[in-house]
Amino acid sequence: MDFTEIYKQTASLVSFSPGTHFLLTAVQDRLIVRRSDSFQIARTWLVDSTPSPTSAALSNAVGAGPSSLRDRSGETISSAWITHAGWSCDSEYVLGACAKSGVVSVFKLRDETWSARIKAGSEGLVKAEWAPDGRTVLCFSEWGLRVTMWSLVTGAATYIQYPIHPDRGYAFRRDSRYFVLAERHKSKDTLGVYDAHEAYRLVRHFPLPTGSLSSLSLSPTGNYLAVWEGPLEYKLYIVTLAGNVVGTFCPEPDPGFGIRMVSWHPSGLFLAVAGSDDKVHILESLTWNPLATLDLPTRIPAGVRIWREPSGWLDATHGRGFLSYERIQPPFTLPTSASHVRTKPTKLTTRAASGRLGLASGSGSGSMSGTTQLAFNTSGTLLLVRSGASPTTVLLYDFPGTPSSASPSTNASTTPPEKVGIPQLRTVLLHTQPVTAARWNPDPGRAGRLAVACGSQSVYLWSDEWVSEPDSRAAGEDDGESEVAECVGVPAQKFETRDLRWAPDGKGMVLLDRETFCCAFEVEEEGQEGQTER
């Protein structure tokens, strides 16, 4: 892999443009756009974080109160920094929001002089992001008062009152036509369906069966919506956009502490559900009953490939090379969270990881048990599972007999549940430090590539592109040659990969430290398509 220089960033606000031609970075109160081929600065804007008159008046009122409520000097400076940034879907516009100041600035990539500014009123601002059309900005207010859709085309604003959660509890259908939002009216959970193509006109509004909604997830086909209860009850409902409840799932006995992770299969035919009991339930879309229940293992049986990070490899390579994982023969007992308690724990495991994998994903990385991540690859053939009970471990399950995600509209009758094989544990990746991020490659042609970060001066790569012969695999002769697992050092003196994000084309990635970042790109050998040198 080829690494770039180290650059500054703020709040991990670094993202490739949808076409992967540019890279957007927020550095305190400035937005910077670089070309992804040369990393030369193409555009830079200073975001005006001057609060609106209403926000300023409210801030002054708070400042006049008790000393415990006043902003510290450091907090006053950081309140002017950018908290949210992002690209429009066509890479024409970028936004930078300062939530504490209640302002959102929008800039045009092709016209450096063009700009727009959105000011929040007394309702405040906690989050701003683009709608799928790339011409509408969604602004979520404080205290769940409302979400506002600001149109760059008409300049008009549409308000929807009482969203339950600003960081979850809403979704756009894949075709961007409909916007679904969980709301709370008269102390009851409700769902609103809005037509995004007609200025967010209300289409349907109906009560939800939940008593205290935790989150929701829209299926890839857009036909079904999974909604589930808060942490006091392990219960999930499948609801259509017309308001009909077509399925309910609640395991017996109730494991308690509610549902933590939900992930749809790319085809929309299956739903993976997990909680704090280290069980993953796979629901099928005909009856919404469990097709299989995966008990996350503590001891790996025979027939599973186990890869372990070599001890001390960073010191041996001086962080400037790559080394294959060690292969371990099962059976093998997985290390537990208690065995990884250090006398000097890393800041990442206590702060940064919990921020990224907290309420937004329905889990906390600092938890001692329970599932912390569920993720299908783009083809739906592999399921990644991580558990807080073994934070250094990544489990990869084969998901056989499922249709490709390239045809998300495939009807359930194409692949009946009885013809779908039970997911089987295929590979285990073991690391020295707790895993902080694991991401599948977004390119459908590279669905079998995985990148892992552990808060160290490295990035870990796994791939199943070198597939062995089916006959030898069926005969049990596969010795791991169909997989490649490598540790790649980041050539920098002070850099810890705390998070990572793939480029949209899957050929590179952003590696994030607390205040810096770098990019890593594959270098293709001439005349050997698909092969890479590092």
Tab-separated table of C-alpha atoms in Angstrom, residues 130-466:
chain	number	residue	atom	x	y	z
A	130	TRP	CA	-27.317	16.390	3.463
A	131	ALA	CA	-30.486	14.798	2.167
A	132	PRO	CA	-29.961	12.296	-0.689
A	133	ASP	CA	-30.997	14.862	-3.338
A	134	GLY	CA	-27.905	16.959	-2.588
A	135	ARG	CA	-29.928	20.198	-2.528
A	136	THR	CA	-31.562	19.929	0.884
A	137	VAL	CA	-29.912	20.274	4.301
A	138	LEU	CA	-31.428	18.501	7.312
A	139	CYS	CA	-31.004	20.347	10.630
A	140	PHE	CA	-31.936	18.642	13.899
A	141	SER	CA	-32.695	20.932	16.837
A	142	GLU	CA	-31.990	20.474	20.512
A	143	TRP	CA	-34.395	18.750	22.899
A	144	GLY	CA	-36.093	16.855	20.073
A	145	LEU	CA	-38.158	19.888	19.108
A	146	ARG	CA	-38.027	19.553	15.346
A	147	VAL	CA	-36.066	18.707	12.213
A	148	THR	CA	-35.881	21.348	9.481
A	149	MET	CA	-35.339	20.699	5.773
A	150	TRP	CA	-33.728	23.718	4.120
A	151	SER	CA	-33.890	23.764	0.316
A	152	LEU	CA	-31.008	25.395	-1.566
A	153	VAL	CA	-33.192	25.613	-4.681
A	154	THR	CA	-36.194	27.470	-3.285
A	155	GLY	CA	-34.750	28.813	-0.056
A	156	ALA	CA	-37.820	27.509	1.767
A	157	ALA	CA	-37.824	25.477	4.956
A	158	THR	CA	-40.049	22.557	5.965
A	159	TYR	CA	-40.480	21.710	9.641
A	160	ILE	CA	-41.341	18.376	11.234
A	161	GLN	CA	-41.966	18.403	14.954
A	162	TYR	CA	-40.790	16.125	17.737
A	163	PRO	CA	-38.279	13.650	16.249
A	164	ILE	CA	-37.372	11.070	18.880
A	165	HIS	CA	-33.631	10.856	18.162
A	166	PRO	CA	-31.362	13.241	16.225
A	167	ASP	CA	-28.669	10.612	15.633
A	168	ARG	CA	-30.917	7.688	14.670
A	169	GLY	CA	-34.598	6.950	14.245
A	170	TYR	CA	-34.895	8.191	10.663
A	171	ALA	CA	-34.033	6.930	7.181
A	172	PHE	CA	-34.437	7.634	3.478
A	173	ARG	CA	-35.556	4.947	1.091
A	174	ARG	CA	-32.824	3.826	-1.294
A	175	ASP	CA	-34.440	5.677	-4.223
A	176	SER	CA	-34.524	8.813	-1.970
A	177	ARG	CA	-38.271	9.211	-2.586
A	178	TYR	CA	-39.545	8.759	0.959
A	179	PHE	CA	-38.242	9.966	4.305
A	180	VAL	CA	-39.347	8.069	7.407
A	181	LEU	CA	-39.021	9.646	10.828
A	182	ALA	CA	-39.769	8.300	14.283
A	183	GLU	CA	-41.676	10.951	16.238
A	184	ARG	CA	-43.183	11.247	19.683
A	185	HIS	CA	-46.605	12.831	20.010
A	186	LYS	CA	-48.634	12.869	23.238
A	187	SER	CA	-46.101	10.504	24.866
A	188	LYS	CA	-46.593	7.864	22.143
A	189	ASP	CA	-44.177	6.611	19.478
A	190	THR	CA	-45.359	7.394	15.974
A	191	LEU	CA	-43.914	7.203	12.476
A	192	GLY	CA	-44.204	9.801	9.771
A	193	VAL	CA	-43.679	8.995	6.079
A	194	TYR	CA	-42.864	12.041	3.949
A	195	ASP	CA	-42.505	12.494	0.195
A	196	ALA	CA	-39.054	14.026	-0.289
A	197	HIS	CA	-39.798	14.771	-3.957
A	198	GLU	CA	-42.756	16.987	-3.010
A	199	ALA	CA	-41.264	19.292	-0.377
A	200	TYR	CA	-41.604	16.615	2.323
A	201	ARG	CA	-45.351	16.383	2.093
A	202	LEU	CA	-46.844	14.091	4.741
A	203	VAL	CA	-47.942	10.809	3.164
A	204	ARG	CA	-48.752	8.686	6.210
A	205	HIS	CA	-48.664	9.085	9.946
A	206	PHE	CA	-49.397	6.134	12.230
A	207	PRO	CA	-48.637	4.895	15.764
A	208	LEU	CA	-45.829	2.444	16.383
A	209	PRO	CA	-46.174	-0.635	18.610
A	210	THR	CA	-43.126	0.358	20.664
A	211	GLY	CA	-43.412	1.924	24.065
A	212	SER	CA	-39.978	3.575	24.056
A	213	LEU	CA	-38.385	3.310	20.618
A	214	SER	CA	-34.636	2.759	20.567
A	215	SER	CA	-34.053	3.011	16.825
A	216	LEU	CA	-35.243	1.893	13.408
A	217	SER	CA	-33.731	0.397	10.269
A	218	LEU	CA	-35.249	0.486	6.782
A	219	SER	CA	-34.776	-2.609	4.618
A	220	PRO	CA	-32.677	-2.272	1.426
A	221	THR	CA	-35.802	-2.883	-0.643
A	222	GLY	CA	-37.683	-0.129	1.185
A	223	ASN	CA	-40.652	-2.419	1.892
A	224	TYR	CA	-40.151	-3.066	5.589
A	225	LEU	CA	-39.059	-1.156	8.626
A	226	ALA	CA	-37.505	-2.786	11.682
A	227	VAL	CA	-38.222	-0.916	14.931
A	228	TRP	CA	-37.209	-2.067	18.367
A	229	GLU	CA	-37.716	-1.210	22.005
A	230	GLY	CA	-35.317	0.522	24.374
A	231	PRO	CA	-32.879	-1.236	26.725
A	232	LEU	CA	-35.565	-2.524	29.100
A	233	GLU	CA	-37.161	-4.981	26.667
A	234	TYR	CA	-35.801	-7.278	23.951
A	235	LYS	CA	-38.506	-6.866	21.334
A	236	LEU	CA	-38.456	-6.065	17.609
A	237	TYR	CA	-41.313	-5.312	15.211
A	238	ILE	CA	-41.442	-5.436	11.416
A	239	VAL	CA	-43.691	-2.683	10.059
A	240	THR	CA	-44.653	-1.780	6.502
A	241	LEU	CA	-44.676	1.837	5.347
A	242	ALA	CA	-48.459	1.587	5.365
A	243	GLY	CA	-48.398	1.014	9.123
A	244	ASN	CA	-49.118	-2.727	9.234
A	245	VAL	CA	-47.215	-4.833	11.757
A	246	VAL	CA	-46.246	-7.986	9.843
A	247	GLY	CA	-43.808	-9.543	12.284
A	248	THR	CA	-42.731	-9.562	15.923
A	249	PHE	CA	-39.611	-11.078	17.443
A	250	CYS	CA	-38.917	-11.630	21.121
A	251	PRO	CA	-36.732	-14.597	22.173
A	252	GLU	CA	-37.805	-16.793	25.049
A	253	PRO	CA	-36.738	-16.266	27.717
A	254	ASP	CA	-36.123	-12.539	27.371
A	255	PRO	CA	-32.338	-12.066	27.783
A	256	GLY	CA	-32.844	-8.546	29.074
A	257	PHE	CA	-31.068	-5.251	28.328
A	258	GLY	CA	-32.751	-4.953	24.956
A	259	ILE	CA	-31.545	-5.129	21.369
A	260	ARG	CA	-28.153	-3.628	20.666
A	261	MET	CA	-27.439	-4.277	16.985
A	262	VAL	CA	-29.625	-4.798	13.894
A	263	SER	CA	-28.338	-5.348	10.350
A	264	TRP	CA	-30.253	-6.078	7.144
A	265	HIS	CA	-28.915	-8.511	4.568
A	266	PRO	CA	-28.184	-6.594	1.307
A	267	SER	CA	-31.015	-8.478	-0.416
A	268	GLY	CA	-33.511	-7.492	2.273
A	269	LEU	CA	-34.506	-11.135	2.752
A	270	PHE	CA	-32.853	-11.572	6.157
A	271	LEU	CA	-32.336	-9.550	9.304
A	272	ALA	CA	-29.594	-10.096	11.896
A	273	VAL	CA	-30.507	-9.125	15.473
A	274	ALA	CA	-28.237	-9.205	18.533
A	275	GLY	CA	-28.266	-8.076	22.150
A	276	SER	CA	-26.129	-8.353	25.244
A	277	ASP	CA	-26.329	-12.157	25.503
A	278	ASP	CA	-23.806	-12.918	22.708
A	279	LYS	CA	-26.459	-14.476	20.484
A	280	VAL	CA	-27.167	-13.418	16.905
A	281	HIS	CA	-30.623	-14.245	15.565
A	282	ILE	CA	-31.101	-14.462	11.795
A	283	LEU	CA	-34.720	-13.713	10.830
A	284	GLU	CA	-36.137	-14.601	7.411
A	285	SER	CA	-38.627	-12.394	5.597
A	286	LEU	CA	-41.446	-14.913	4.949
A	287	THR	CA	-42.604	-15.447	8.517
A	288	TRP	CA	-40.081	-13.246	10.354
A	289	ASN	CA	-39.145	-16.215	12.503
A	290	PRO	CA	-35.530	-17.121	13.357
A	291	LEU	CA	-33.851	-19.065	10.576
A	292	ALA	CA	-30.804	-19.621	12.778
A	293	THR	CA	-29.394	-18.527	16.120
A	294	LEU	CA	-25.633	-18.051	16.319
A	295	ASP	CA	-24.085	-18.487	19.754
A	296	LEU	CA	-20.882	-16.479	19.723
A	297	PRO	CA	-18.215	-18.983	20.727
A	298	THR	CA	-15.686	-18.770	23.520
A	299	ARG	CA	-13.790	-21.787	22.199
A	300	ILE	CA	-13.132	-22.126	18.475
A	301	PRO	CA	-13.765	-25.652	17.164
A	302	ALA	CA	-11.909	-27.535	14.458
A	303	GLY	CA	-12.567	-26.529	10.866
A	304	VAL	CA	-12.323	-22.774	11.518
A	305	ARG	CA	-9.385	-20.708	10.299
A	306	ILE	CA	-7.722	-18.710	13.082
A	307	TRP	CA	-5.367	-15.836	12.286
A	308	ARG	CA	-3.396	-14.073	15.029
A	309	GLU	CA	-1.444	-10.837	14.903
A	310	PRO	CA	2.279	-11.625	15.377
A	311	SER	CA	3.678	-10.415	18.662
A	312	GLY	CA	6.043	-7.449	18.424
A	313	TRP	CA	5.842	-7.215	14.641
A	314	LEU	CA	5.709	-3.389	14.661
A	315	ASP	CA	9.058	-3.185	16.447
A	316	ALA	CA	10.552	-5.773	14.123
A	317	THR	CA	9.453	-3.927	10.960
A	318	HIS	CA	9.825	-0.410	12.454
A	319	GLY	CA	6.277	0.253	11.296
A	320	ARG	CA	7.308	0.395	7.632
A	321	GLY	CA	6.428	-3.005	6.285
A	322	PHE	CA	3.747	-5.641	6.223
A	323	LEU	CA	3.620	-9.087	7.746
A	324	SER	CA	1.182	-11.972	7.485
A	325	TYR	CA	-0.879	-13.055	10.465
A	326	GLU	CA	0.160	-16.216	12.247
A	327	ARG	CA	-1.996	-19.267	11.626
A	328	ILE	CA	-3.256	-21.093	14.730
A	329	GLN	CA	-4.705	-24.569	14.677
A	330	PRO	CA	-8.027	-25.035	16.493
A	331	PRO	CA	-9.396	-25.781	19.014
A	332	PHE	CA	-8.522	-22.463	20.631
A	333	THR	CA	-10.037	-20.491	23.523
A	334	LEU	CA	-10.729	-16.850	22.740
A	335	PRO	CA	-9.237	-14.200	25.024
A	336	THR	CA	-11.818	-12.355	27.124
A	337	SER	CA	-12.136	-8.684	27.939
A	338	ALA	CA	-10.755	-9.270	31.436
A	339	SER	CA	-7.523	-10.668	30.006
A	340	HIS	CA	-6.888	-7.420	28.111
A	341	VAL	CA	-7.098	-5.039	31.067
A	342	ARG	CA	-3.846	-3.069	31.103
A	343	THR	CA	-2.265	-1.028	33.829
A	344	LYS	CA	-2.257	1.896	31.378
A	345	PRO	CA	-5.307	1.599	29.125
A	346	THR	CA	-5.328	3.493	25.853
A	347	LYS	CA	-7.459	6.624	25.642
A	348	LEU	CA	-9.157	5.185	22.605
A	349	THR	CA	-10.874	2.342	24.409
A	350	THR	CA	-12.324	4.681	26.998
A	351	ARG	CA	-13.299	7.699	24.953
A	352	ALA	CA	-12.955	7.715	21.181
A	353	ALA	CA	-14.295	4.219	20.538
A	354	SER	CA	-17.270	4.705	22.834
A	355	GLY	CA	-18.109	7.911	20.978
A	356	ARG	CA	-18.122	6.242	17.583
A	357	LEU	CA	-19.831	3.026	18.581
A	358	GLY	CA	-22.210	4.392	21.154
A	359	LEU	CA	-25.862	5.268	20.855
A	360	ALA	CA	-25.751	5.741	17.110
A	361	SER	CA	-24.952	2.086	16.569
A	362	GLY	CA	-26.849	0.795	19.542
A	363	SER	CA	-23.796	-0.354	21.430
A	364	GLY	CA	-20.875	0.805	23.474
A	365	SER	CA	-17.383	-0.454	22.823
A	366	GLY	CA	-16.564	-0.111	26.475
A	367	SER	CA	-19.133	-2.758	27.439
A	368	MET	CA	-17.842	-5.988	28.903
A	369	SER	CA	-20.295	-8.211	27.044
A	370	GLY	CA	-22.771	-8.238	24.222
A	371	THR	CA	-22.533	-7.774	20.489
A	372	THR	CA	-20.851	-4.514	19.471
A	373	GLN	CA	-20.985	-4.848	15.665
A	374	LEU	CA	-22.979	-6.690	12.996
A	375	ALA	CA	-22.100	-6.039	9.356
A	376	PHE	CA	-22.817	-7.902	6.117
A	377	ASN	CA	-20.431	-7.396	3.223
A	378	THR	CA	-21.832	-5.864	0.041
A	379	SER	CA	-22.574	-9.249	-1.551
A	380	GLY	CA	-24.209	-10.648	1.588
A	381	THR	CA	-21.993	-13.740	1.578
A	382	LEU	CA	-20.158	-12.868	4.808
A	383	LEU	CA	-21.315	-11.603	8.194
A	384	LEU	CA	-18.914	-9.806	10.537
A	385	VAL	CA	-19.579	-10.048	14.273
A	386	ARG	CA	-17.756	-8.392	17.162
A	387	SER	CA	-18.442	-8.910	20.854
A	388	GLY	CA	-17.511	-6.875	23.903
A	389	ALA	CA	-16.672	-10.117	25.698
A	390	SER	CA	-13.650	-10.553	23.394
A	391	PRO	CA	-12.753	-7.039	22.169
A	392	THR	CA	-9.627	-8.099	20.266
A	393	THR	CA	-11.517	-10.623	18.114
A	394	VAL	CA	-13.305	-10.358	14.766
A	395	LEU	CA	-15.593	-13.258	13.788
A	396	LEU	CA	-16.460	-13.867	10.131
A	397	TYR	CA	-19.406	-16.126	9.265
A	398	ASP	CA	-20.176	-17.675	5.887
A	399	PHE	CA	-23.726	-16.829	4.783
A	400	PRO	CA	-24.363	-19.431	2.062
A	401	GLY	CA	-27.108	-19.691	-0.518
A	402	THR	CA	-28.134	-16.032	-0.510
A	403	PRO	CA	-28.727	-13.867	-3.564
A	404	SER	CA	-26.292	-11.106	-4.427
A	405	SER	CA	-26.918	-7.558	-3.279
A	406	ALA	CA	-26.667	-6.531	-6.905
A	407	SER	CA	-30.372	-7.418	-7.153
A	408	PRO	CA	-31.935	-5.895	-4.025
A	409	SER	CA	-35.418	-6.249	-5.475
A	410	THR	CA	-35.150	-10.026	-5.656
A	411	ASN	CA	-38.346	-11.611	-4.393
A	412	ALA	CA	-38.175	-13.901	-1.381
A	413	SER	CA	-39.541	-16.733	-3.506
A	414	THR	CA	-36.305	-16.763	-5.509
A	415	THR	CA	-34.390	-18.255	-2.607
A	416	PRO	CA	-36.718	-19.991	-0.140
A	417	PRO	CA	-35.497	-20.014	3.464
A	418	GLU	CA	-35.370	-23.809	3.505
A	419	LYS	CA	-32.719	-23.683	0.769
A	420	VAL	CA	-30.538	-21.193	2.614
A	421	GLY	CA	-27.714	-22.807	4.523
A	422	ILE	CA	-27.145	-22.093	8.191
A	423	PRO	CA	-24.380	-19.491	8.667
A	424	GLN	CA	-21.163	-21.132	9.783
A	425	LEU	CA	-18.156	-19.606	11.521
A	426	ARG	CA	-15.446	-19.405	8.887
A	427	THR	CA	-12.588	-17.209	10.148
A	428	VAL	CA	-11.393	-15.658	13.397
A	429	LEU	CA	-8.999	-12.685	13.477
A	430	LEU	CA	-7.122	-12.145	16.745
A	431	HIS	CA	-5.310	-8.932	17.632
A	432	THR	CA	-3.069	-7.676	20.399
A	433	GLN	CA	-5.142	-4.575	21.168
A	434	PRO	CA	-8.949	-4.133	21.192
A	435	VAL	CA	-10.498	-3.592	17.774
A	436	THR	CA	-11.795	-0.043	17.328
A	437	ALA	CA	-13.124	-0.251	13.754
A	438	ALA	CA	-13.793	-2.939	11.141
A	439	ARG	CA	-15.137	-2.005	7.684
A	440	TRP	CA	-16.021	-4.024	4.603
A	441	ASN	CA	-14.875	-2.752	1.227
A	442	PRO	CA	-17.850	-0.917	-0.395
A	443	ASP	CA	-16.935	-2.009	-3.945
A	444	PRO	CA	-19.192	-4.976	-4.911
A	445	GLY	CA	-16.293	-6.387	-6.937
A	446	ARG	CA	-14.164	-6.494	-3.784
A	447	ALA	CA	-16.809	-7.624	-1.328
A	448	GLY	CA	-14.419	-10.043	0.346
A	449	ARG	CA	-11.997	-7.383	1.575
A	450	LEU	CA	-11.974	-6.194	5.181
A	451	ALA	CA	-9.954	-3.495	6.950
A	452	VAL	CA	-9.495	-3.423	10.739
A	453	ALA	CA	-8.092	-0.773	13.096
A	454	CYS	CA	-6.889	-1.368	16.650
A	455	GLY	CA	-5.595	2.022	17.776
A	456	SER	CA	-2.020	1.139	16.834
A	457	GLN	CA	0.444	2.351	14.214
A	458	SER	CA	-0.966	-0.065	11.678
A	459	VAL	CA	-3.959	-1.240	9.695
A	460	TYR	CA	-5.032	-4.873	9.297
A	461	LEU	CA	-6.313	-6.333	6.031
A	462	TRP	CA	-8.153	-9.565	5.322
A	463	SER	CA	-9.249	-10.847	1.923
A	464	ASP	CA	-10.757	-14.002	0.433
A	465	GLU	CA	-10.045	-13.088	-3.195
A	466	TRP	CA	-7.743	-16.056	-3.666
